[in-house]
Every structure is written in structure tokens, then in C-alpha cells.
């Protein structure tokens, strides 16, 4: 019975200390901002969902024009350029007049032949100047249709064996950091590079607005497989080092409050991180401004103030509910401010309070056990039976 009582007391003490530790962790891990702080940090959140998660490989490459969408402008007669209406970088439509050629045929004045664009696109090269002679063997200028382009990735040969036509890739270019493009694998190059052990993987992608230009360096995240119903968050939400990963979760109750939450991660691709433990669907995690929150712990709004304002009643400094017992303890602490600092620390510490209770109960049990032993010693010995006497 005494052992059971010991165990019960110890469990109560450990539970109480864990509760106190949990309250202190809540204060340490909760960042509360005011409206100005949220605006200054440009906080943005997204809701955690179960989505299709893509396993990807990374590759580097370049953008190339599609050969069938490149055209040269030339003339069938010899002459001299008397008017040049376009320059490199200009956009033209099909059949737009781009230049005029004065023929060498006799006449007064000599015949002038207009040259027109054979397709719509971007003027990518001009190889003559006004007044230059022009022969049929020489192209005057080049026009490239950039509505679609090739993105050519250098893929390791062992990875290429796992890719099939139709494989998707997420593509980014250094010149357009805020733009993202999606390509579809058409085919591989005709030969591999022996030195690097790679082969060209050619993706076709649309180019709205003609932003992509031939020669731009590109980064590829090639989708190798997909899994369904995976809890994931944007990469911008994940903070910390590989041994200590965390995200900031928006408090469901307090406005402008964010809780530092430890998470376990699985696979990581170019856009998302798989979360295996620590989050639930419908949690809202901070994406933009998540890094800055790590340095915003000291704000003008405390957790107590935020809870008081949200719930309409007073809370303890650690954010817990202010029970009558806690309130009395707080008032006692204020009244005893003139006492010795060490006693004040002990009286205000929840761990010291739980330890004191345990020690007091153990003392009572020890006294009770000692008293029982003394009683047993003072009891008269039993008389021997006749058989024992013989």
C-alpha cells in the first residue's frame, strides 16, 4: 500500500512539473505581433493539405529555339537596301514589311521590291545595313517564333533510363526568377557526353509573352514519381537546421500569434516539403516572413495581453487560465516582496511547490511507518503453548 502511495505521489509530482514546463514552453514558442509587425514582416500563410507529392531530380540546362520556328528573310534578286524597318528585338507579324530592296534592273527609277516577314515572331538578327548591297545567297535578317521553345537538360544517363516521353519538369531561369514554367519531355539527344556521363533531355514548353530567349540558363526539377495524400508545406515555411526542423503555425484563437512547432520531414522537392509528423491538415503555416519570425520574439504584445484581449478575462503570465489558486499565489507573491529574494523564488516556482508537497507527504508516511514499528516492538510476547513448553 505504501509503495502504491509513493507511486501516486511521484506521478502527481511529475505531472505537475510537466504541466509547468509545458506552460513555459508555450511562452517561449509563441510569437505575438501587433498589426504593424505583421505588415512589416509581410506575413503570409497557407493551409496544410494532403496533396499529390512529386519526387524530383535536379538538372541544369539551357533554352533553345525550335529549329522549325526560325526563318530567314532574303531576296531572289540582287539589289541595294534602301529601307530597313526593323532592328533586333522588334516583334513582327506574318507578312509585315521589314525592308525594301532597290533592284539592279534598269529603270528610272529602278524597281523597288518590298521584303515581308514569312512568320510572326521576334527579330533575332539583322545582317545588313541601310545601303548595303544584297545578293540572293545572303539572308538579310532572321525572325524567330518564340511562342514555344525547347528546354534542354543535361541528365545523368542512369536517371535518363527512368524517364519516358511525357515526363514533366518544373523549369526556372536565372533571368526570370519570379517566373515558373512547365515542360514536357519530347525525346533525348542523339548521343551522350562521355566525359560528364550525361545526355540531353529535350523538353517542349510554351512561352507566354515570349519571355524565354535562346541561350538562357535553366534549372530543371524533373518529376520522377508522384504519391497521393501526402501532408506537405511550401519550402519557404520550413526553418531550422536538418537536425531541428520547425515551422510557425498560426494560432487558431489569438490574432497575430504564431507558434513555433517542431516537425519531422520526409522528402523535399523544388517546391514542397513532406511533413511526416508535427502538423495536421487545416493548420495554417507561415510562408513569407517565416525566417523573420525567428528574430521577432521580443514584441510589444505579450502572450498574456493577447489572451486577455481575446478571451475578455485575465490570464497568468505563462498564458494559462488564471485559477483562484494561481491568483492567490500571485497576490501572495506581491505581498511578500519585502522578504528574502531566495524565499520569494522558492515560493513562486511551481516546481518548488510540487517538490515541497511530495517531501511533506513522504515525511508523513515515514513518521507513520516509524510509529507502527515502535508499536510492534512494545506489544507483549505471546505465551508458549504446553507442547512448546515440553
Coordinates of N, CA and C in Angstrom, one line a residue, residues 13-120:
X13 N 3.5 14.5 -8.9 CA 4.6 15.5 -8.9 C 5.1 15.7 -10.3
X14 N 5.4 14.5 -11.0 CA 5.9 14.6 -12.4 C 4.9 15.3 -13.3
X15 N 3.6 15.0 -13.1 CA 2.6 15.6 -14.0 C 2.5 17.1 -13.8
X16 N 2.7 17.5 -12.5 CA 2.6 18.9 -12.2 C 3.8 19.6 -12.8
X17 N 5.0 19.0 -12.7 CA 6.2 19.6 -13.2 C 6.2 19.7 -14.8
X18 N 5.6 18.6 -15.4 CA 5.5 18.6 -16.8 C 4.5 19.7 -17.3
X19 N 3.4 19.9 -16.5 CA 2.5 21.0 -16.8 C 3.1 22.4 -16.8
X20 N 3.9 22.5 -15.7 CA 4.6 23.8 -15.6 C 5.6 24.0 -16.7
X21 N 6.3 22.9 -17.1 CA 7.3 23.0 -18.2 C 6.6 23.3 -19.5
X22 N 5.4 22.7 -19.7 CA 4.6 23.0 -20.9 C 4.2 24.4 -21.0
X23 N 3.8 25.0 -19.9 CA 3.4 26.4 -19.9 C 4.6 27.3 -20.2
X24 N 5.8 27.0 -19.7 CA 6.9 27.8 -20.0 C 7.3 27.7 -21.5
X25 N 7.2 26.4 -22.1 CA 7.4 26.2 -23.5 C 6.5 27.0 -24.3
X26 N 5.2 27.1 -23.9 CA 4.2 27.8 -24.7 C 4.6 29.3 -24.8
X27 N 5.1 29.9 -23.7 CA 5.5 31.3 -23.8 C 6.7 31.4 -24.7
X28 N 7.7 30.5 -24.6 CA 8.9 30.6 -25.4 C 8.7 30.4 -26.8
X29 N 7.7 29.6 -27.2 CA 7.5 29.2 -28.6 C 6.4 30.0 -29.3
X30 N 5.7 30.9 -28.6 CA 4.7 31.7 -29.2 C 5.2 33.1 -29.4
X31 N 5.0 33.6 -30.7 CA 5.4 34.9 -31.1 C 4.1 35.7 -31.4
X32 N 3.9 36.8 -30.6 CA 2.7 37.6 -30.8 C 3.1 38.9 -31.4
X33 N 2.5 39.3 -32.5 CA 2.8 40.6 -33.1 C 1.6 41.5 -33.1
X34 N 1.9 42.8 -33.2 CA 0.7 43.7 -33.4 C 0.5 43.8 -34.9
X35 N -0.5 44.6 -35.3 CA -0.8 44.7 -36.7 C 0.3 45.3 -37.5
X36 N 1.1 46.3 -36.9 CA 2.2 46.9 -37.6 C 3.3 45.8 -37.9
X37 N 3.5 45.0 -36.9 CA 4.6 44.0 -37.0 C 4.2 43.0 -38.1
X38 N 2.9 42.6 -38.2 CA 2.5 41.7 -39.3 C 2.7 42.3 -40.7
X39 N 2.4 43.6 -40.8 CA 2.6 44.2 -42.1 C 4.0 44.4 -42.4
X40 N 4.9 44.8 -41.4 CA 6.3 45.0 -41.7 C 7.0 43.7 -42.1
X41 N 6.6 42.6 -41.5 CA 7.2 41.3 -41.9 C 6.6 40.7 -43.1
X42 N 5.4 41.3 -43.5 CA 4.7 40.8 -44.7 C 4.3 39.3 -44.6
X43 N 3.8 39.0 -43.4 CA 3.4 37.7 -43.1 C 2.4 37.1 -44.1
X44 N 2.6 35.9 -44.6 CA 1.6 35.2 -45.4 C 1.6 33.8 -45.0
X45 N 0.4 33.2 -45.0 CA 0.2 31.8 -44.5 C -0.5 31.0 -45.6
X46 N -0.3 29.7 -45.5 CA -1.1 28.7 -46.4 C -1.6 27.6 -45.5
X47 N -2.7 27.0 -45.9 CA -3.3 25.9 -45.2 C -2.7 24.6 -45.6
X48 N -2.4 23.8 -44.5 CA -1.7 22.5 -44.8 C -2.8 21.6 -45.4
X49 N -2.4 20.9 -46.4 CA -3.4 20.0 -47.1 C -2.7 18.7 -47.5
X50 N -3.5 17.6 -47.7 CA -3.0 16.4 -48.2 C -3.1 16.5 -49.7
X51 N -1.9 16.4 -50.4 CA -1.9 16.6 -51.8 C -1.0 15.6 -52.5
X52 N -0.9 15.6 -53.8 CA 0.0 14.8 -54.6 C 1.4 15.3 -54.4
X53 N 2.3 14.5 -54.0 CA 3.7 14.9 -53.7 C 4.6 14.3 -54.8
X54 N 5.4 15.2 -55.4 CA 6.3 14.8 -56.5 C 7.7 14.5 -56.0
X55 N 8.3 13.4 -56.4 CA 9.7 13.1 -56.2 C 10.4 13.6 -57.4
X56 N 11.4 14.5 -57.3 CA 12.1 15.1 -58.4 C 13.6 14.9 -58.4
X57 N 14.2 15.1 -59.5 CA 15.7 15.2 -59.6 C 16.0 16.5 -60.2
X58 N 17.2 17.0 -59.8 CA 17.6 18.4 -60.3 C 18.6 18.2 -61.4
X59 N 18.5 19.2 -62.4 CA 19.4 19.2 -63.5 C 19.6 20.6 -64.0
X60 N 20.7 20.9 -64.7 CA 20.9 22.2 -65.3 C 20.8 22.1 -66.8
X61 N 20.6 23.2 -67.5 CA 20.5 23.1 -69.0 C 20.3 24.5 -69.5
X62 N 19.7 24.6 -70.7 CA 19.6 25.9 -71.4 C 18.3 25.9 -72.2
X63 N 17.9 27.1 -72.6 CA 16.8 27.3 -73.5 C 17.3 27.4 -75.0
X64 N 16.6 26.7 -75.9 CA 16.9 26.8 -77.3 C 15.7 27.1 -78.1
X65 N 15.9 27.7 -79.3 CA 14.8 27.9 -80.2 C 14.5 26.6 -80.9
X66 N 13.2 26.5 -81.3 CA 12.8 25.3 -82.1 C 13.2 25.6 -83.6
X67 N 14.0 24.7 -84.1 CA 14.5 25.0 -85.5 C 13.4 25.3 -86.5
X68 N 12.3 24.6 -86.4 CA 11.3 24.8 -87.4 C 10.6 26.1 -87.2
X69 N 10.9 26.8 -86.2 CA 10.2 28.1 -85.9 C 11.2 29.3 -86.1
X70 N 12.3 29.1 -86.8 CA 13.2 30.1 -87.2 C 13.2 30.3 -88.7
X71 N 13.1 31.6 -89.1 CA 13.0 31.9 -90.6 C 14.0 33.0 -90.9
X72 N 14.5 32.9 -92.2 CA 15.4 33.9 -92.7 C 14.7 34.8 -93.7
X73 N 15.0 36.0 -93.8 CA 14.4 36.9 -94.8 C 15.5 37.2 -95.8
X74 N 15.2 36.9 -97.1 CA 16.2 37.1 -98.2 C 15.4 37.6 -99.5
X75 N 16.2 37.8 -100.5 CA 15.6 38.3 -101.8 C 16.0 37.4 -102.9
X76 N 15.2 37.3 -104.0 CA 15.5 36.5 -105.1 C 16.3 37.3 -106.2
X77 N 16.4 38.6 -106.0 CA 17.1 39.4 -107.0 C 18.3 40.2 -106.3
X78 N 19.2 40.6 -107.0 CA 20.3 41.4 -106.5 C 19.8 42.8 -106.4
X79 N 20.4 43.5 -105.4 CA 20.0 44.9 -105.2 C 20.7 45.6 -104.1
X80 N 20.1 46.7 -103.7 CA 20.7 47.5 -102.6 C 19.6 47.8 -101.6
X81 N 19.9 47.8 -100.3 CA 18.9 48.0 -99.3 C 18.6 49.5 -99.2
X82 N 17.4 49.9 -99.5 CA 17.1 51.4 -99.5 C 16.2 51.7 -98.2
X83 N 15.6 50.7 -97.6 CA 14.8 51.0 -96.4 C 14.9 49.7 -95.5
X84 N 15.2 49.9 -94.2 CA 15.2 48.9 -93.3 C 14.3 49.2 -92.1
X85 N 13.2 48.5 -91.9 CA 12.2 48.9 -91.0 C 12.2 48.2 -89.6
X86 N 13.1 47.3 -89.4 CA 13.2 46.6 -88.1 C 14.6 46.5 -87.6
X87 N 14.7 46.2 -86.3 CA 16.0 46.1 -85.7 C 15.9 44.9 -84.7
X88 N 17.0 44.3 -84.3 CA 17.0 43.2 -83.4 C 16.2 43.5 -82.1
X89 N 15.3 42.6 -81.8 CA 14.4 42.8 -80.6 C 13.0 43.2 -81.0
X90 N 12.8 43.7 -82.2 CA 11.5 44.1 -82.6 C 10.6 42.8 -82.8
X91 N 9.3 43.0 -82.6 CA 8.3 41.9 -82.8 C 7.6 42.2 -84.1
X92 N 7.4 41.2 -85.0 CA 6.7 41.5 -86.2 C 5.6 40.4 -86.3
X93 N 4.6 40.7 -87.2 CA 3.6 39.8 -87.6 C 3.9 39.2 -88.9
X94 N 3.2 38.1 -89.2 CA 3.4 37.5 -90.5 C 3.0 38.5 -91.6
X95 N 3.8 38.6 -92.7 CA 3.6 39.4 -93.8 C 3.8 40.9 -93.6
X96 N 4.3 41.3 -92.4 CA 4.7 42.7 -92.1 C 5.9 43.0 -93.1
X97 N 5.9 44.2 -93.6 CA 7.0 44.7 -94.4 C 8.2 45.0 -93.5
X98 N 9.3 44.4 -93.8 CA 10.5 44.6 -92.9 C 11.6 45.4 -93.6
X99 N 11.6 45.4 -95.0 CA 12.7 46.1 -95.7 C 12.3 46.3 -97.2
X100 N 13.0 47.2 -97.8 CA 12.8 47.4 -99.3 C 14.2 47.3 -100.0
X101 N 14.1 46.7 -101.2 CA 15.4 46.5 -101.9 C 15.2 47.2 -103.3
X102 N 16.2 48.0 -103.6 CA 16.2 48.6 -105.0 C 16.9 47.7 -105.9
X103 N 16.2 47.2 -106.9 CA 16.7 46.2 -107.9 C 17.8 46.9 -108.8
X104 N 18.7 46.0 -109.3 CA 19.7 46.4 -110.2 C 19.2 46.4 -111.7
X105 N 18.0 46.0 -111.8 CA 17.4 46.0 -113.2 C 17.2 47.5 -113.7
X106 N 17.4 47.7 -115.0 CA 17.3 49.0 -115.5 C 15.9 49.6 -115.3
X107 N 15.9 50.9 -115.1 CA 14.6 51.6 -114.9 C 14.9 53.0 -114.4
X108 N 13.9 53.9 -114.5 CA 14.1 55.2 -114.0 C 12.8 55.7 -113.3
X109 N 12.7 55.5 -112.1 CA 13.7 55.0 -111.2 C 13.7 53.5 -111.2
X110 N 14.8 52.8 -110.7 CA 14.9 51.4 -110.7 C 13.8 50.8 -109.8
X111 N 13.3 49.6 -110.1 CA 12.2 48.9 -109.4 C 12.7 48.7 -107.9
X112 N 11.7 48.9 -107.0 CA 11.9 48.7 -105.6 C 11.0 47.5 -105.1
X113 N 11.6 46.5 -104.5 CA 11.0 45.3 -104.1 C 10.8 45.3 -102.6
X114 N 9.6 45.2 -102.1 CA 9.4 45.0 -100.6 C 9.7 43.6 -100.1
X115 N 10.3 43.5 -98.9 CA 10.5 42.2 -98.3 C 9.6 42.1 -97.1
X116 N 8.9 40.9 -97.0 CA 7.9 40.7 -95.9 C 8.3 39.5 -95.0
X117 N 7.8 39.6 -93.8 CA 8.1 38.6 -92.7 C 7.4 37.3 -93.1
X118 N 8.1 36.2 -93.2 CA 7.5 34.9 -93.5 C 6.7 34.3 -92.3
X119 N 7.0 34.8 -91.1 CA 6.2 34.3 -89.9 C 6.2 35.3 -88.9
X120 N 5.4 35.2 -87.9 CA 5.3 36.1 -86.8 C 6.4 35.7 -85.7

